[in-house]
Amino acid sequence: MVEIIHPARALQGEIRLPGDKSISHRYAMLASVAEGKTRILNYSTGADCASTLGAMRALGVEIERNGAEVVIHGVGLEGLKPAAGPLDAGNSGSTIRMLSGILAGQSFSTTISGDESLSRRPMGRIITPLEQMGARIEAREGKFPPLTIHGAKLRPIDYTLPVASAQVKSCILFAGLFCEGVTTVREPVPTRDHSEIALRAFGAEVESIGGVITLEGRPALKGCELYVPGDLSSAAFFLVAAGLLPGSRIGIQAVGLNPTRSALLDFLIAGGSSIKVVNLSQHAGEVIGDLVVEYRPWRGGVLEKSLTAALIDEIPVLSVLGAASRDGLIVRDAAELRVKETDRIATLAENLKRMGIQIEVREDGFEVPGKQKFHAAKLDSFGDHRIAMAFSVAALAADGPCEIENAEAASVSFPEFYQMLRSLSA
Ligand code: S3P
């Protein structure tokens, strides 16, 4: 599908975003292995989180869905059934990596595969710890999907993450649910802690002190009532759009502001963005608030070390803001971008160049000088949702209409994106 994006003057209005993708996956997986019923409101409408529901259903879990409301009839830690065929994780790295932790603890074997993009993503990072726990895993070339996970009686491990990855951390903690004793994960760089928070909401004992996370195995997980906050990574596209177009003012309601994600706001504000946070509350341990963003020119910034890890999903859209900023954007320590849904350093650079933007690419980052103008161009998502949305935002600031090829990729996390963008530019 080709989406044509016309230049916009300013974005104005109020929006409420679909539920956070990261939190939705975790709630669905944990509700499935909890005892009793869980009702989840504002479940992510993206295809990735539908892949997780599909996989849980295939493992014998009864799930009712009515739009963004999902009811999961948990089967308990021992209740999953062998699937009739391979599970399909679609485009979703979170589904395959986190669910593998649960599959490793089963008394049966499961094959899990995904689309072409997912089939190129590295799985060695979960295979190593899960094999240390006692599972056996077959993978294409030893490291790519499809994975066949031969479940086993797992033993707890004490594992230091070699890459900053919340998916890997979650995979190990979810496997730890099936162990007798304490599983420990050490993270050198903090990553999003939605799994730790969700595990507690379902009744597990999880401690997290100074980057050391411990989980007591075989907890009694209990179904509960949950509300998924709006996705801050989806909000990022509108925060940047408002920062590009003078006169913009957007209110975004009920956004997830977990401190392991909200460094985005601090980074934007440090560079001069006008973002106000109001109506703070908490639900099931997750912080929620409303955002009000108004146009103000951005000075630019440097992303490196732990800040890069904290903002990893927002870097494509930040590259766009960087080009329009006063001083530009420098990104370092971002080798992980090369193994996302696409090689995001390559795909963002290609689209920026098509718009006439200068960028200097490095192996683990890039530098975009500031004060640049976006020219109308034919752009491509290359099948990556965040690239599709980042460059739709860039197109709003271009000197003519832009075509986004493979625009449908946005529906992986945010099917309502183009419609919402249009409603704000009307
Ligand atoms: C996610 C973790 C991050 C992020 C992804 C979602 C999660 O991936 O990029 O979009 O929900 O835990 P990594 O764990 O590979 O860093």
Tab-separated table of C-alpha atoms and ligand atoms in Angstrom:
chain	number	residue	atom	x	y	z
A	1	MET	CA	0.000	0.000	0.000
A	2	VAL	CA	1.201	3.480	-0.911
A	3	GLU	CA	0.219	6.308	1.428
A	4	ILE	CA	0.461	9.883	0.165
A	5	ILE	CA	1.355	12.377	2.854
A	6	HIS	CA	0.783	16.040	2.129
A	7	PRO	CA	2.745	18.832	3.779
A	8	ALA	CA	0.934	20.189	6.839
A	9	ARG	CA	0.912	23.634	8.445
A	10	ALA	CA	0.411	22.639	12.047
A	11	LEU	CA	-1.024	19.702	13.986
A	12	GLN	CA	-3.779	20.449	16.456
A	13	GLY	CA	-6.140	18.388	18.557
A	14	GLU	CA	-6.531	15.764	21.248
A	15	ILE	CA	-5.757	12.087	20.825
A	16	ARG	CA	-5.792	8.909	22.856
A	17	LEU	CA	-3.410	6.206	21.694
A	18	PRO	CA	-3.755	2.437	21.443
A	19	GLY	CA	-2.276	0.486	24.329
A	20	ASP	CA	1.446	0.066	24.781
A	21	LYS	CA	2.800	-2.791	22.674
A	22	SER	CA	5.416	-3.941	25.193
A	23	ILE	CA	2.953	-4.034	28.086
A	24	SER	CA	0.200	-5.730	26.033
A	25	HIS	CA	2.466	-8.677	25.112
A	26	ARG	CA	3.455	-9.207	28.737
A	27	TYR	CA	-0.083	-8.995	30.087
A	28	ALA	CA	-1.320	-11.510	27.489
A	29	MET	CA	1.464	-14.027	28.167
A	30	LEU	CA	1.258	-13.800	31.950
A	31	ALA	CA	-2.554	-13.876	31.983
A	32	SER	CA	-2.379	-17.100	29.967
A	33	VAL	CA	-0.267	-18.897	32.582
A	34	ALA	CA	-2.064	-17.332	35.574
A	35	GLU	CA	-4.972	-18.989	37.366
A	36	GLY	CA	-8.386	-17.551	36.493
A	37	LYS	CA	-9.693	-14.751	34.361
A	38	THR	CA	-7.844	-11.570	33.360
A	39	ARG	CA	-9.596	-8.675	31.665
A	40	ILE	CA	-7.305	-6.318	29.763
A	41	LEU	CA	-8.590	-2.928	28.610
A	42	ASN	CA	-6.882	-0.863	25.882
A	43	TYR	CA	-4.914	-3.866	24.611
A	44	SER	CA	-2.642	-2.875	21.710
A	45	THR	CA	-4.469	-2.942	18.376
A	46	GLY	CA	-1.240	-3.718	16.503
A	47	ALA	CA	-0.619	-6.914	14.543
A	48	ASP	CA	2.320	-7.828	16.816
A	49	CYS	CA	0.136	-8.137	19.893
A	50	ALA	CA	-2.456	-10.069	17.859
A	51	SER	CA	0.360	-12.529	17.062
A	52	THR	CA	0.852	-13.063	20.780
A	53	LEU	CA	-2.873	-13.738	21.294
A	54	GLY	CA	-2.863	-16.147	18.329
A	55	ALA	CA	0.078	-18.047	19.787
A	56	MET	CA	-1.508	-18.301	23.236
A	57	ARG	CA	-4.762	-19.571	21.685
A	58	ALA	CA	-2.803	-22.187	19.744
A	59	LEU	CA	-1.369	-23.340	23.087
A	60	GLY	CA	-4.880	-24.018	24.358
A	61	VAL	CA	-5.755	-20.740	26.093
A	62	GLU	CA	-9.318	-19.446	25.674
A	63	ILE	CA	-9.229	-15.775	24.707
A	64	GLU	CA	-12.132	-13.481	23.897
A	65	ARG	CA	-11.452	-10.247	22.097
A	66	ASN	CA	-13.730	-7.338	21.465
A	67	GLY	CA	-11.630	-4.563	19.911
A	68	ALA	CA	-9.233	-3.322	22.565
A	69	GLU	CA	-10.854	-5.385	25.316
A	70	VAL	CA	-9.371	-8.828	25.794
A	71	VAL	CA	-10.470	-11.488	28.259
A	72	ILE	CA	-8.019	-14.313	28.900
A	73	HIS	CA	-9.001	-17.473	30.751
A	74	GLY	CA	-5.685	-18.418	32.337
A	75	VAL	CA	-4.739	-22.101	32.453
A	76	GLY	CA	-2.103	-21.897	35.202
A	77	LEU	CA	1.604	-22.679	34.999
A	78	GLU	CA	0.951	-26.334	34.128
A	79	GLY	CA	-2.000	-25.827	31.796
A	80	LEU	CA	-0.630	-25.031	28.318
A	81	LYS	CA	-1.234	-27.712	25.677
A	82	PRO	CA	0.992	-28.697	22.729
A	83	ALA	CA	0.063	-26.664	19.628
A	84	ALA	CA	-1.260	-28.518	16.589
A	85	GLY	CA	1.358	-26.885	14.339
A	86	PRO	CA	4.059	-24.199	14.365
A	87	LEU	CA	3.236	-20.935	16.155
A	88	ASP	CA	3.399	-17.805	14.009
A	89	ALA	CA	5.033	-14.774	15.653
A	90	GLY	CA	4.573	-12.705	12.475
A	91	ASN	CA	6.833	-9.645	12.615
A	92	SER	CA	7.096	-9.682	16.394
A	93	GLY	CA	10.472	-10.051	18.088
A	94	SER	CA	8.805	-9.617	21.477
A	95	THR	CA	6.459	-12.544	20.818
A	96	ILE	CA	9.135	-14.997	19.748
A	97	ARG	CA	11.727	-13.982	22.353
A	98	MET	CA	9.524	-13.648	25.420
A	99	LEU	CA	7.231	-16.590	24.631
A	100	SER	CA	10.295	-18.806	24.132
A	101	GLY	CA	10.925	-18.430	27.861
A	102	ILE	CA	7.494	-19.877	28.606
A	103	LEU	CA	7.831	-22.620	25.968
A	104	ALA	CA	11.176	-23.691	27.439
A	105	GLY	CA	9.401	-24.637	30.665
A	106	GLN	CA	6.828	-26.956	29.046
A	107	SER	CA	6.798	-30.738	28.957
A	108	PHE	CA	6.402	-30.660	25.146
A	109	SER	CA	8.139	-29.242	22.079
A	110	THR	CA	6.968	-26.225	20.074
A	111	THR	CA	8.094	-24.698	16.801
A	112	ILE	CA	7.757	-20.941	16.476
A	113	SER	CA	8.408	-19.033	13.268
A	114	GLY	CA	7.810	-15.590	11.835
A	115	ASP	CA	7.845	-13.458	8.705
A	116	GLU	CA	10.864	-12.752	6.512
A	117	SER	CA	12.103	-9.883	8.709
A	118	LEU	CA	11.776	-11.875	11.935
A	119	SER	CA	13.521	-14.830	10.301
A	120	ARG	CA	16.658	-12.696	9.979
A	121	ARG	CA	16.730	-11.510	13.606
A	122	PRO	CA	19.253	-12.907	16.085
A	123	MET	CA	17.988	-15.486	18.568
A	124	GLY	CA	21.330	-16.643	19.984
A	125	ARG	CA	20.746	-14.124	22.799
A	126	ILE	CA	17.814	-16.208	24.105
A	127	ILE	CA	19.058	-19.642	23.043
A	128	THR	CA	22.182	-19.386	25.231
A	129	PRO	CA	20.436	-18.679	28.564
A	130	LEU	CA	17.490	-21.016	27.875
A	131	GLU	CA	19.908	-23.869	27.111
A	132	GLN	CA	21.773	-23.087	30.327
A	133	MET	CA	18.440	-23.528	32.100
A	134	GLY	CA	18.046	-26.974	30.540
A	135	ALA	CA	15.906	-26.499	27.409
A	136	ARG	CA	17.134	-27.684	24.010
A	137	ILE	CA	16.564	-25.370	21.057
A	138	GLU	CA	16.964	-25.980	17.347
A	139	ALA	CA	17.319	-22.916	15.141
A	140	ARG	CA	18.108	-22.195	11.518
A	141	GLU	CA	21.903	-21.887	11.308
A	142	GLY	CA	21.862	-22.261	15.086
A	143	LYS	CA	20.632	-18.698	15.623
A	144	PHE	CA	17.664	-17.662	13.450
A	145	PRO	CA	13.931	-18.524	13.468
A	146	PRO	CA	12.163	-20.845	13.090
A	147	LEU	CA	12.984	-22.115	16.564
A	148	THR	CA	12.006	-25.532	17.840
A	149	ILE	CA	11.978	-25.403	21.593
A	150	HIS	CA	12.160	-28.713	23.405
A	151	GLY	CA	10.809	-27.870	26.835
A	152	ALA	CA	12.336	-29.362	29.975
A	153	LYS	CA	12.314	-29.218	33.741
A	154	LEU	CA	14.286	-25.991	34.043
A	155	ARG	CA	16.881	-25.000	36.621
A	156	PRO	CA	17.334	-21.387	37.725
A	157	ILE	CA	20.372	-19.441	36.491
A	158	ASP	CA	22.234	-16.292	37.416
A	159	TYR	CA	22.743	-14.578	34.088
A	160	THR	CA	24.425	-11.330	33.041
A	161	LEU	CA	22.903	-9.897	29.866
A	162	PRO	CA	25.556	-9.459	27.174
A	163	VAL	CA	23.282	-7.043	25.220
A	164	ALA	CA	20.905	-4.452	26.671
A	165	SER	CA	17.621	-6.188	25.876
A	166	ALA	CA	14.351	-6.174	27.767
A	167	GLN	CA	13.137	-9.009	25.564
A	168	VAL	CA	16.006	-11.245	26.652
A	169	LYS	CA	15.595	-10.249	30.303
A	170	SER	CA	11.870	-11.040	30.079
A	171	CYS	CA	12.491	-14.353	28.330
A	172	ILE	CA	14.723	-15.503	31.205
A	173	LEU	CA	12.330	-14.247	33.901
A	174	PHE	CA	9.387	-15.985	32.188
A	175	ALA	CA	11.399	-19.224	32.044
A	176	GLY	CA	12.227	-18.634	35.714
A	177	LEU	CA	8.506	-18.949	36.503
A	178	PHE	CA	8.844	-22.681	35.817
A	179	CYS	CA	11.966	-23.258	38.001
A	180	GLU	CA	12.247	-24.221	41.633
A	181	GLY	CA	14.307	-21.475	43.267
A	182	VAL	CA	15.529	-18.023	42.398
A	183	THR	CA	16.374	-16.853	38.867
A	184	THR	CA	18.711	-13.857	38.666
A	185	VAL	CA	19.229	-11.526	35.704
A	186	ARG	CA	21.904	-8.835	35.828
A	187	GLU	CA	21.637	-5.946	33.398
A	188	PRO	CA	24.643	-3.679	32.885
A	189	VAL	CA	22.386	-1.057	31.273
A	190	PRO	CA	18.807	-0.552	32.492
A	191	THR	CA	16.093	-1.643	30.052
A	192	ARG	CA	12.316	-1.311	30.209
A	193	ASP	CA	10.983	-3.032	33.338
A	194	HIS	CA	7.413	-3.821	32.260
A	195	SER	CA	7.934	-7.543	32.891
A	196	GLU	CA	9.051	-7.014	36.474
A	197	ILE	CA	6.041	-4.749	37.090
A	198	ALA	CA	3.576	-7.079	35.352
A	199	LEU	CA	4.901	-10.140	37.181
A	200	ARG	CA	4.230	-8.343	40.477
A	201	ALA	CA	0.720	-7.363	39.314
A	202	PHE	CA	-0.023	-11.067	38.790
A	203	GLY	CA	1.388	-11.920	42.243
A	204	ALA	CA	4.986	-13.032	41.613
A	205	GLU	CA	7.845	-12.004	43.890
A	206	VAL	CA	10.316	-9.956	41.885
A	207	GLU	CA	13.042	-7.752	43.292
A	208	SER	CA	15.104	-5.274	41.348
A	209	ILE	CA	18.031	-3.574	43.005
A	210	GLY	CA	20.884	-1.860	41.198
A	211	GLY	CA	20.447	-3.738	37.949
A	212	VAL	CA	20.054	-7.157	39.615
A	213	ILE	CA	16.615	-8.669	39.131
A	214	THR	CA	15.533	-11.768	41.054
A	215	LEU	CA	12.408	-13.855	40.651
A	216	GLU	CA	11.162	-16.549	43.021
A	217	GLY	CA	10.142	-19.559	40.879
A	218	ARG	CA	6.760	-21.304	40.709
A	219	PRO	CA	4.670	-18.400	42.041
A	220	ALA	CA	0.885	-18.573	42.260
A	221	LEU	CA	-0.038	-16.153	39.463
A	222	LYS	CA	-3.581	-14.819	39.756
A	223	GLY	CA	-5.728	-13.311	37.014
A	224	CYS	CA	-6.608	-9.633	37.444
A	225	GLU	CA	-8.135	-6.504	35.858
A	226	LEU	CA	-5.661	-4.485	33.810
A	227	TYR	CA	-5.573	-1.297	31.768
A	228	VAL	CA	-2.801	-0.802	29.215
A	229	PRO	CA	-1.530	2.800	29.083
A	230	GLY	CA	-1.192	4.490	25.691
A	231	ASP	CA	2.051	3.669	23.892
A	232	LEU	CA	4.746	6.317	24.485
A	233	SER	CA	6.669	5.015	21.460
A	234	SER	CA	3.583	5.796	19.331
A	235	ALA	CA	3.252	9.196	21.038
A	236	ALA	CA	6.832	9.911	19.922
A	237	PHE	CA	5.684	10.416	16.314
A	238	PHE	CA	3.284	13.169	17.376
A	239	LEU	CA	5.763	14.756	19.795
A	240	VAL	CA	8.237	15.071	16.942
A	241	ALA	CA	5.603	16.231	14.430
A	242	ALA	CA	4.596	19.018	16.829
A	243	GLY	CA	8.264	19.942	17.143
A	244	LEU	CA	8.596	20.272	13.361
A	245	LEU	CA	5.503	22.316	12.517
A	246	PRO	CA	5.169	25.854	13.964
A	247	GLY	CA	1.779	26.523	15.578
A	248	SER	CA	1.207	22.883	16.573
A	249	ARG	CA	-0.466	21.941	19.846
A	250	ILE	CA	-1.444	18.345	20.615
A	251	GLY	CA	-2.912	16.804	23.753
A	252	ILE	CA	-2.232	13.086	24.188
A	253	GLN	CA	-4.238	11.365	26.902
A	254	ALA	CA	-3.338	8.482	29.210
A	255	VAL	CA	0.159	7.715	27.954
A	256	GLY	CA	2.441	5.217	29.705
A	257	LEU	CA	5.237	7.147	31.421
A	258	ASN	CA	7.210	4.324	32.990
A	259	PRO	CA	10.570	5.871	33.997
A	260	THR	CA	12.474	3.273	31.924
A	261	ARG	CA	10.718	4.658	28.833
A	262	SER	CA	10.195	8.346	29.603
A	263	ALA	CA	13.830	9.390	29.055
A	264	LEU	CA	12.434	10.334	25.638
A	265	LEU	CA	10.578	13.253	27.214
A	266	ASP	CA	13.649	14.406	29.149
A	267	PHE	CA	15.752	14.248	25.995
A	268	LEU	CA	13.267	16.279	23.956
A	269	ILE	CA	12.772	18.825	26.741
A	270	ALA	CA	16.546	19.165	27.254
A	271	GLY	CA	16.792	20.163	23.581
A	272	GLY	CA	14.084	22.810	23.966
A	273	SER	CA	10.796	20.965	23.270
A	274	SER	CA	7.702	22.175	25.089
A	275	ILE	CA	6.063	19.099	26.642
A	276	LYS	CA	3.910	19.261	29.739
A	277	VAL	CA	2.948	16.202	31.762
A	278	VAL	CA	-0.363	16.439	33.636
A	279	ASN	CA	-2.856	14.183	35.463
A	280	LEU	CA	-0.299	11.653	36.667
A	281	SER	CA	-1.683	8.396	38.039
A	282	GLN	CA	-0.653	4.748	38.431
A	283	HIS	CA	-2.243	1.541	37.310
A	284	ALA	CA	-0.892	-1.891	38.283
A	285	GLY	CA	2.496	-0.292	38.946
A	286	GLU	CA	2.712	1.566	35.617
A	287	VAL	CA	2.771	5.373	35.591
A	288	ILE	CA	0.216	7.068	33.312
A	289	GLY	CA	-0.182	10.733	32.412
A	290	ASP	CA	-1.474	13.167	29.797
A	291	LEU	CA	0.962	15.026	27.565
A	292	VAL	CA	0.551	18.467	26.056
A	293	VAL	CA	3.103	19.298	23.384
A	294	GLU	CA	3.450	22.657	21.671
A	295	TYR	CA	5.733	23.693	18.845
A	296	ARG	CA	9.059	25.036	19.953
A	297	PRO	CA	12.264	24.799	17.903
A	298	TRP	CA	14.555	21.959	18.949
A	299	ARG	CA	18.261	22.547	19.452
A	300	GLY	CA	19.389	18.953	18.874
A	301	GLY	CA	21.313	16.546	21.060
A	302	VAL	CA	23.644	13.605	21.507
A	303	LEU	CA	22.402	10.083	22.214
A	304	GLU	CA	24.927	7.645	23.625
A	305	LYS	CA	25.454	4.835	26.148
A	306	SER	CA	22.458	4.027	28.345
A	307	LEU	CA	20.408	6.849	26.801
A	308	THR	CA	20.679	5.169	23.402
A	309	ALA	CA	19.333	1.929	24.897
A	310	ALA	CA	16.467	3.770	26.595
A	311	LEU	CA	15.414	5.524	23.370
A	312	ILE	CA	16.227	2.751	20.893
A	313	ASP	CA	12.735	2.570	19.323
A	314	GLU	CA	12.446	6.345	18.982
A	315	ILE	CA	15.700	6.897	17.072
A	316	PRO	CA	14.153	6.753	13.560
A	317	VAL	CA	11.760	9.610	14.317
A	318	LEU	CA	14.398	11.517	16.307
A	319	SER	CA	16.648	11.445	13.223
A	320	VAL	CA	13.925	13.439	11.455
A	321	LEU	CA	13.746	16.032	14.223
A	322	GLY	CA	17.545	16.165	14.276
A	323	ALA	CA	17.699	17.222	10.622
A	324	ALA	CA	15.366	20.162	11.305
A	325	SER	CA	17.014	21.146	14.593
A	326	ARG	CA	19.549	23.922	15.176
A	327	ASP	CA	22.592	21.753	15.937
A	328	GLY	CA	21.633	18.306	14.624
A	329	LEU	CA	21.565	14.864	16.222
A	330	ILE	CA	24.456	12.532	17.006
A	331	VAL	CA	23.688	8.884	17.815
A	332	ARG	CA	26.350	6.549	19.243
A	333	ASP	CA	26.358	3.026	20.728
A	334	ALA	CA	23.375	2.031	18.604
A	335	ALA	CA	24.572	-1.202	16.932
A	336	GLU	CA	21.275	-2.803	18.077
A	337	LEU	CA	19.465	-0.647	15.510
A	338	ARG	CA	21.000	-2.843	12.819
A	339	VAL	CA	19.078	-5.917	14.051
A	340	LYS	CA	15.595	-4.443	14.527
A	341	GLU	CA	12.673	-5.075	12.122
A	342	THR	CA	15.040	-3.644	9.480
A	343	ASP	CA	18.620	-2.429	9.717
A	344	ARG	CA	17.269	0.898	10.947
A	345	ILE	CA	20.520	2.807	10.475
A	346	ALA	CA	20.413	1.840	6.790
A	347	THR	CA	16.662	2.381	6.281
A	348	LEU	CA	16.465	5.732	8.048
A	349	ALA	CA	19.565	6.960	6.226
A	350	GLU	CA	18.151	5.864	2.851
A	351	ASN	CA	14.898	7.769	3.419
A	352	LEU	CA	16.655	10.876	4.737
A	353	LYS	CA	18.908	10.900	1.655
A	354	ARG	CA	15.887	10.543	-0.641
A	355	MET	CA	14.527	13.724	0.996
A	356	GLY	CA	17.795	15.518	0.325
A	357	ILE	CA	18.991	15.321	3.924
A	358	GLN	CA	22.684	14.857	4.664
A	359	ILE	CA	23.612	12.123	7.100
A	360	GLU	CA	26.900	10.529	8.032
A	361	VAL	CA	26.478	6.861	8.860
A	362	ARG	CA	28.736	4.854	11.182
A	363	GLU	CA	28.661	1.164	12.072
A	364	ASP	CA	26.948	1.841	15.419
A	365	GLY	CA	25.284	5.194	14.861
A	366	PHE	CA	25.046	8.303	12.686
A	367	GLU	CA	25.218	12.064	12.652
A	368	VAL	CA	22.585	14.289	11.054
A	369	PRO	CA	23.548	17.961	10.818
A	370	GLY	CA	20.825	20.468	11.681
A	371	LYS	CA	19.099	23.292	9.774
A	372	GLN	CA	18.181	21.064	6.829
A	373	LYS	CA	15.046	21.185	4.658
A	374	PHE	CA	12.980	18.140	3.670
A	375	HIS	CA	12.282	17.730	-0.040
A	376	ALA	CA	9.343	15.757	-1.419
A	377	ALA	CA	10.369	12.226	-2.345
A	378	LYS	CA	9.250	8.639	-2.815
A	379	LEU	CA	9.916	7.003	0.529
A	380	ASP	CA	9.771	3.388	1.673
A	381	SER	CA	9.047	1.737	5.006
A	382	PHE	CA	11.049	-1.299	3.844
A	383	GLY	CA	8.432	-3.231	5.821
A	384	ASP	CA	9.332	-1.582	9.137
A	385	HIS	CA	6.517	0.049	11.131
A	386	ARG	CA	8.666	2.658	12.848
A	387	ILE	CA	10.318	3.685	9.570
A	388	ALA	CA	6.866	4.064	7.941
A	389	MET	CA	5.662	6.363	10.721
A	390	ALA	CA	8.913	8.318	11.186
A	391	PHE	CA	8.970	9.247	7.503
A	392	SER	CA	5.275	10.088	7.388
A	393	VAL	CA	6.173	12.685	10.020
A	394	ALA	CA	9.121	13.911	7.930
A	395	ALA	CA	6.756	14.161	4.941
A	396	LEU	CA	4.540	16.623	6.836
A	397	ALA	CA	7.459	19.069	6.770
A	398	ALA	CA	8.416	18.482	3.116
A	399	ASP	CA	8.034	20.952	0.236
A	400	GLY	CA	5.468	18.767	-1.552
A	401	PRO	CA	3.528	15.501	-1.218
A	402	CYS	CA	5.529	12.350	-0.450
A	403	GLU	CA	4.673	8.753	-1.228
A	404	ILE	CA	5.353	6.139	1.437
A	405	GLU	CA	5.632	2.701	-0.088
A	406	ASN	CA	4.769	-0.341	2.033
A	407	ALA	CA	2.988	2.070	4.354
A	408	GLU	CA	0.820	-0.739	5.766
A	409	ALA	CA	3.800	-1.794	7.919
A	410	ALA	CA	2.589	0.786	10.465
A	411	SER	CA	-0.177	-1.618	11.479
A	412	VAL	CA	2.372	-3.828	13.223
A	413	SER	CA	2.156	-1.459	16.193
A	414	PHE	CA	-0.299	1.310	15.265
A	415	PRO	CA	-3.025	0.573	12.670
A	416	GLU	CA	-4.792	3.891	13.410
A	417	PHE	CA	-1.680	5.986	12.712
A	418	TYR	CA	-2.473	7.554	9.297
A	419	GLN	CA	-6.057	8.286	10.258
A	420	MET	CA	-4.947	10.018	13.479
A	421	LEU	CA	-2.277	11.992	11.643
A	422	ARG	CA	-4.897	13.199	9.159
A	423	SER	CA	-7.348	14.097	11.922
A	424	LEU	CA	-4.692	16.316	13.552
A	425	SER	CA	-3.697	18.063	10.321
A	426	ALA	CA	-7.280	18.717	9.215
B	1	S3P	C1	10.946	-4.421	23.650
B	1	S3P	C2	12.281	-4.281	23.837
B	1	S3P	C3	13.166	-3.662	22.842
B	1	S3P	C4	12.369	-2.830	21.843
B	1	S3P	C5	11.179	-3.571	21.310
B	1	S3P	C6	10.245	-3.948	22.438
B	1	S3P	C7	10.155	-5.087	24.704
B	1	S3P	O1	13.844	-4.680	22.148
B	1	S3P	O2	13.193	-2.430	20.781
B	1	S3P	O3	10.467	-2.762	20.393
B	1	S3P	O4	8.916	-5.053	24.654
B	1	S3P	O5	10.775	-5.659	25.615
B	1	S3P	P1	15.180	-5.386	22.715
B	1	S3P	O6	14.814	-6.161	23.920
B	1	S3P	O7	15.650	-6.269	21.597
B	1	S3P	O8	16.119	-4.266	23.002
